[in-house]
Amino acid sequence: KLYLFMYDILLFFGWLFILLHAALSATREHNSYHRVAGPLKLLQTFLLLEVAHASLGLVSTRLLPACSLVVSRNIVLWVVLDTVYLRAPHVLPQNLALSLAGLVLSWSIMEVARHLYNALNLFSAVPKLVLWTRNSAFLLLYPIAVCCEVNCSFAALPLLRSGSCAPTLSPCEISNPFGVPLSVHVLLITFLALSFTGFPFGFTRMIACRQRRLKAHGSTSTDYNGMTKFKAS
């Protein structure tokens, strides 16, 4: 329990730092992503630990939603944001600044609320404001985040196809032990197709979990990804 508390508190402050820094930077300059890229990569990669937590039985996590979150966010982070928006900012359309800011801010707010809720929930000390924020903010922020992810990914497709996004990755292929060339461009198209088909199911499930969690408040509570399951106040 102490390990999970320290883990969630650490990530709470990490995401809070990104949220504040991104909010301030977004008001001052176009394409401020490079200012939060380092911490964002670190914290998003930390999501891999949540899959490990579930595998080891430290938390009552459902592996499929957890793996889906880890894979989708890291594809957006490492393929789209890092490859295109960090290495080739000179080719970015001006109208994508809003999508970039919306993506980082949506991720940050949801993660701040989630990790604070998880940390306090371990000790049955979740205030009503934290409970409400954790269970209601995603209703607006999750669709915004998905829309921003899709918009940024669509803008990255022609750059990845041509290899002009990052000369070091041209022709934008992923090496693998099977010797079969995997195109980053094809990978991103597959991700977009799964995003469109998976969003209604994921969002519906999150709403159902929210309703159960709020109804059961005072007995048991679970994270919308099934992250923890402890008595809540």
Coordinates of C-alpha atoms in Angstrom, one line a residue:
K1 CA 0.0 0.0 0.0
L2 CA 2.9 2.4 0.8
Y3 CA 4.5 1.7 -2.5
L4 CA 1.3 2.4 -4.5
F5 CA 0.8 5.6 -2.5
M6 CA 4.3 6.8 -3.2
Y7 CA 3.9 5.9 -6.9
D8 CA 0.6 7.8 -7.3
I9 CA 1.9 10.8 -5.3
L10 CA 5.0 11.0 -7.4
L11 CA 3.0 10.9 -10.6
F12 CA 0.5 13.3 -9.3
F13 CA 3.1 16.0 -8.8
G14 CA 4.8 15.1 -12.1
W15 CA 1.5 15.6 -14.0
L16 CA 0.7 18.7 -12.0
F17 CA 4.1 20.1 -13.1
I18 CA 3.3 19.3 -16.8
L19 CA -0.2 20.8 -16.4
L20 CA 1.0 24.1 -15.0
H21 CA 4.0 24.4 -17.4
A22 CA 1.9 23.5 -20.4
A23 CA -0.9 26.0 -19.4
L24 CA 1.6 28.8 -19.0
S25 CA 3.6 28.0 -22.2
A26 CA 0.5 27.6 -24.3
T27 CA -0.4 31.3 -23.7
R28 CA 3.0 32.5 -24.8
E29 CA 4.1 30.6 -27.9
H30 CA 3.1 28.4 -30.8
N31 CA 4.1 24.7 -30.5
S32 CA 5.2 24.8 -26.9
Y33 CA 5.3 21.0 -26.8
H34 CA 9.1 20.9 -26.7
R35 CA 9.0 22.5 -23.3
V36 CA 7.1 19.6 -21.7
A37 CA 8.3 16.8 -24.0
G38 CA 10.9 15.4 -21.6
P39 CA 8.7 15.1 -18.5
L40 CA 5.8 13.9 -20.7
K41 CA 7.8 11.1 -22.1
L42 CA 9.0 10.0 -18.7
L43 CA 5.5 10.0 -17.1
Q44 CA 3.8 8.3 -20.1
T45 CA 6.4 5.6 -20.2
F46 CA 5.8 5.1 -16.4
L47 CA 2.4 3.8 -17.5
L48 CA 4.1 0.5 -18.2
L49 CA 4.4 0.0 -14.5
E50 CA 0.7 -0.1 -14.2
V51 CA 0.5 -3.1 -16.4
A52 CA 3.3 -4.7 -14.3
H53 CA 1.2 -3.8 -11.1
A54 CA -1.7 -5.7 -12.6
S55 CA 0.4 -8.7 -13.6
L56 CA 1.9 -9.0 -10.2
G57 CA -1.4 -8.7 -8.5
L58 CA -0.6 -5.4 -6.7
V59 CA -3.8 -3.8 -8.0
S60 CA -7.1 -5.2 -9.3
T61 CA -6.5 -3.9 -12.8
R62 CA -8.2 -5.3 -15.9
L63 CA -5.3 -5.9 -18.2
L64 CA -7.1 -5.1 -21.5
P65 CA -8.1 -1.5 -20.7
A66 CA -4.7 -0.9 -19.0
C67 CA -2.8 -2.2 -22.0
S68 CA -5.0 -0.2 -24.4
L69 CA -4.2 3.0 -22.5
V70 CA -0.5 2.3 -22.4
V71 CA -0.2 1.4 -26.1
S72 CA -2.4 4.2 -27.5
R73 CA -0.8 7.0 -25.5
N74 CA 2.7 5.8 -26.2
I75 CA 2.0 5.5 -30.0
V76 CA 0.8 9.1 -30.0
L77 CA 3.7 10.2 -27.8
W78 CA 6.6 8.4 -29.5
V79 CA 5.4 8.2 -33.1
V80 CA 3.4 11.3 -33.6
L81 CA 4.5 13.9 -31.1
D82 CA 8.2 12.9 -30.8
T83 CA 8.8 12.0 -34.5
V84 CA 6.9 14.9 -36.0
Y85 CA 6.2 17.6 -33.6
L86 CA 9.5 17.6 -31.8
R87 CA 11.9 16.8 -34.6
A88 CA 10.3 18.8 -37.4
P89 CA 8.5 21.8 -35.8
H90 CA 9.1 23.8 -39.0
V91 CA 6.6 21.8 -41.0
L92 CA 3.8 22.0 -38.5
P93 CA 0.5 23.6 -39.7
Q94 CA -0.3 26.6 -37.6
N95 CA -3.8 25.3 -36.8
L96 CA -2.5 22.3 -34.9
A97 CA -1.3 24.4 -32.0
L98 CA -4.7 24.1 -30.4
S99 CA -4.8 20.3 -30.8
L100 CA -1.3 20.0 -29.3
A101 CA -2.2 22.2 -26.3
G102 CA -5.6 20.4 -25.9
L103 CA -3.9 17.0 -25.9
V104 CA -1.3 17.8 -23.3
L105 CA -3.7 19.7 -21.1
S106 CA -6.4 17.0 -21.3
W107 CA -3.9 14.2 -20.5
S108 CA -2.5 16.3 -17.6
I109 CA -5.8 17.1 -15.9
M110 CA -7.1 13.5 -16.2
E111 CA -3.9 12.1 -14.8
V112 CA -3.7 14.7 -11.9
A113 CA -7.2 13.7 -10.9
R114 CA -6.6 10.0 -11.3
H115 CA -3.4 9.7 -9.3
L116 CA -4.6 12.0 -6.5
Y117 CA -7.8 9.9 -6.3
N118 CA -5.8 6.6 -6.3
A119 CA -3.4 7.8 -3.6
L120 CA -6.2 9.0 -1.3
N121 CA -8.4 6.0 -2.0
L122 CA -5.8 3.7 -0.6
F123 CA -6.4 5.1 2.8
S124 CA -10.2 5.7 2.4
A125 CA -9.7 9.4 2.5
V126 CA -11.2 10.7 -0.8
P127 CA -12.8 14.1 -0.4
K128 CA -16.1 14.6 -2.4
L129 CA -14.4 17.2 -4.7
V130 CA -11.7 14.8 -5.6
L131 CA -14.2 12.0 -6.1
W132 CA -16.4 14.2 -8.3
T133 CA -13.4 15.5 -10.4
R134 CA -12.1 12.0 -10.9
N135 CA -15.5 10.6 -12.0
S136 CA -16.7 13.6 -14.0
A137 CA -13.8 15.4 -15.7
F138 CA -13.2 12.6 -18.2
L139 CA -16.8 13.1 -19.6
L140 CA -15.4 16.2 -21.3
L141 CA -11.7 15.7 -21.3
Y142 CA -11.6 12.1 -22.8
P143 CA -13.4 13.0 -26.0
I144 CA -11.3 16.2 -26.3
A145 CA -8.1 14.2 -25.9
V146 CA -9.2 11.6 -28.5
C147 CA -10.1 14.3 -31.0
C148 CA -6.8 16.0 -30.5
E149 CA -4.9 12.7 -30.8
V150 CA -6.7 11.9 -34.1
N151 CA -6.2 15.4 -35.5
C152 CA -2.5 15.4 -34.7
S153 CA -2.2 11.8 -36.1
F154 CA -3.9 12.7 -39.4
A155 CA -1.6 15.7 -39.8
A156 CA 1.4 13.4 -39.2
L157 CA 0.4 10.8 -41.8
P158 CA 1.8 12.6 -45.0
L159 CA 5.0 13.5 -43.2
L160 CA 5.6 9.9 -42.0
R161 CA 4.7 8.6 -45.5
S162 CA 7.3 10.8 -47.2
G163 CA 9.9 10.4 -44.5
S164 CA 10.3 14.2 -44.3
C165 CA 9.4 14.3 -40.6
A166 CA 12.7 13.0 -39.4
P167 CA 15.6 12.2 -41.7
T168 CA 17.0 9.7 -39.1
L169 CA 13.9 7.6 -39.5
S170 CA 13.6 7.7 -43.3
P171 CA 11.9 5.7 -44.8
C172 CA 10.1 5.5 -41.5
E173 CA 10.3 1.8 -40.9
I174 CA 10.4 -0.2 -37.6
S175 CA 13.0 -2.9 -37.2
N176 CA 11.9 -6.2 -35.6
P177 CA 13.3 -9.6 -34.9
F178 CA 11.2 -11.3 -37.7
G179 CA 12.9 -9.3 -40.4
V180 CA 9.6 -8.0 -41.8
P181 CA 9.6 -4.2 -42.5
L182 CA 6.9 -2.4 -40.5
S183 CA 6.0 1.0 -41.8
V184 CA 5.4 3.7 -39.1
H185 CA 2.9 5.1 -41.6
V186 CA 0.9 1.9 -41.7
L187 CA 1.1 1.5 -37.9
L188 CA -0.4 5.0 -37.5
I189 CA -3.2 4.2 -39.9
T190 CA -4.0 1.0 -37.9
F191 CA -4.0 3.0 -34.7
L192 CA -6.4 5.6 -36.1
A193 CA -8.8 2.8 -37.3
L194 CA -8.7 1.2 -33.8
S195 CA -9.3 4.6 -32.2
F196 CA -12.5 5.2 -34.3
T197 CA -13.9 1.7 -33.6
G198 CA -12.8 1.5 -29.9
F199 CA -13.8 5.0 -28.7
P200 CA -17.6 4.2 -28.3
F201 CA -16.9 1.0 -26.4
G202 CA -14.3 2.6 -24.2
F203 CA -16.3 5.7 -23.4
T204 CA -19.5 3.6 -22.7
R205 CA -17.5 1.4 -20.3
M206 CA -16.1 4.4 -18.5
I207 CA -19.5 5.9 -18.0
A208 CA -20.9 2.6 -16.7
C209 CA -17.9 2.3 -14.2
R210 CA -18.5 5.9 -13.2
Q211 CA -22.2 5.3 -12.4
R212 CA -21.3 2.1 -10.4
R213 CA -18.5 3.9 -8.5
L214 CA -20.6 6.9 -7.5
K215 CA -23.5 4.7 -6.5
A216 CA -21.3 2.6 -4.4
H217 CA -19.5 5.5 -2.7
G218 CA -19.3 4.7 0.9
S219 CA -18.7 1.0 0.3
T220 CA -16.2 0.2 -2.5
S221 CA -14.7 2.3 -5.3
T222 CA -12.6 1.5 -8.4
D223 CA -10.6 3.5 -10.8
Y224 CA -12.3 3.6 -14.3
N225 CA -9.4 1.5 -15.5
G226 CA -10.0 -0.9 -12.6
M227 CA -6.8 0.5 -11.1
T228 CA -7.6 0.1 -7.4
K229 CA -10.4 -1.4 -5.3
F230 CA -10.5 -0.3 -1.7
K231 CA -13.0 1.0 0.8
A232 CA -13.8 4.6 0.2
S233 CA -15.1 7.1 2.6

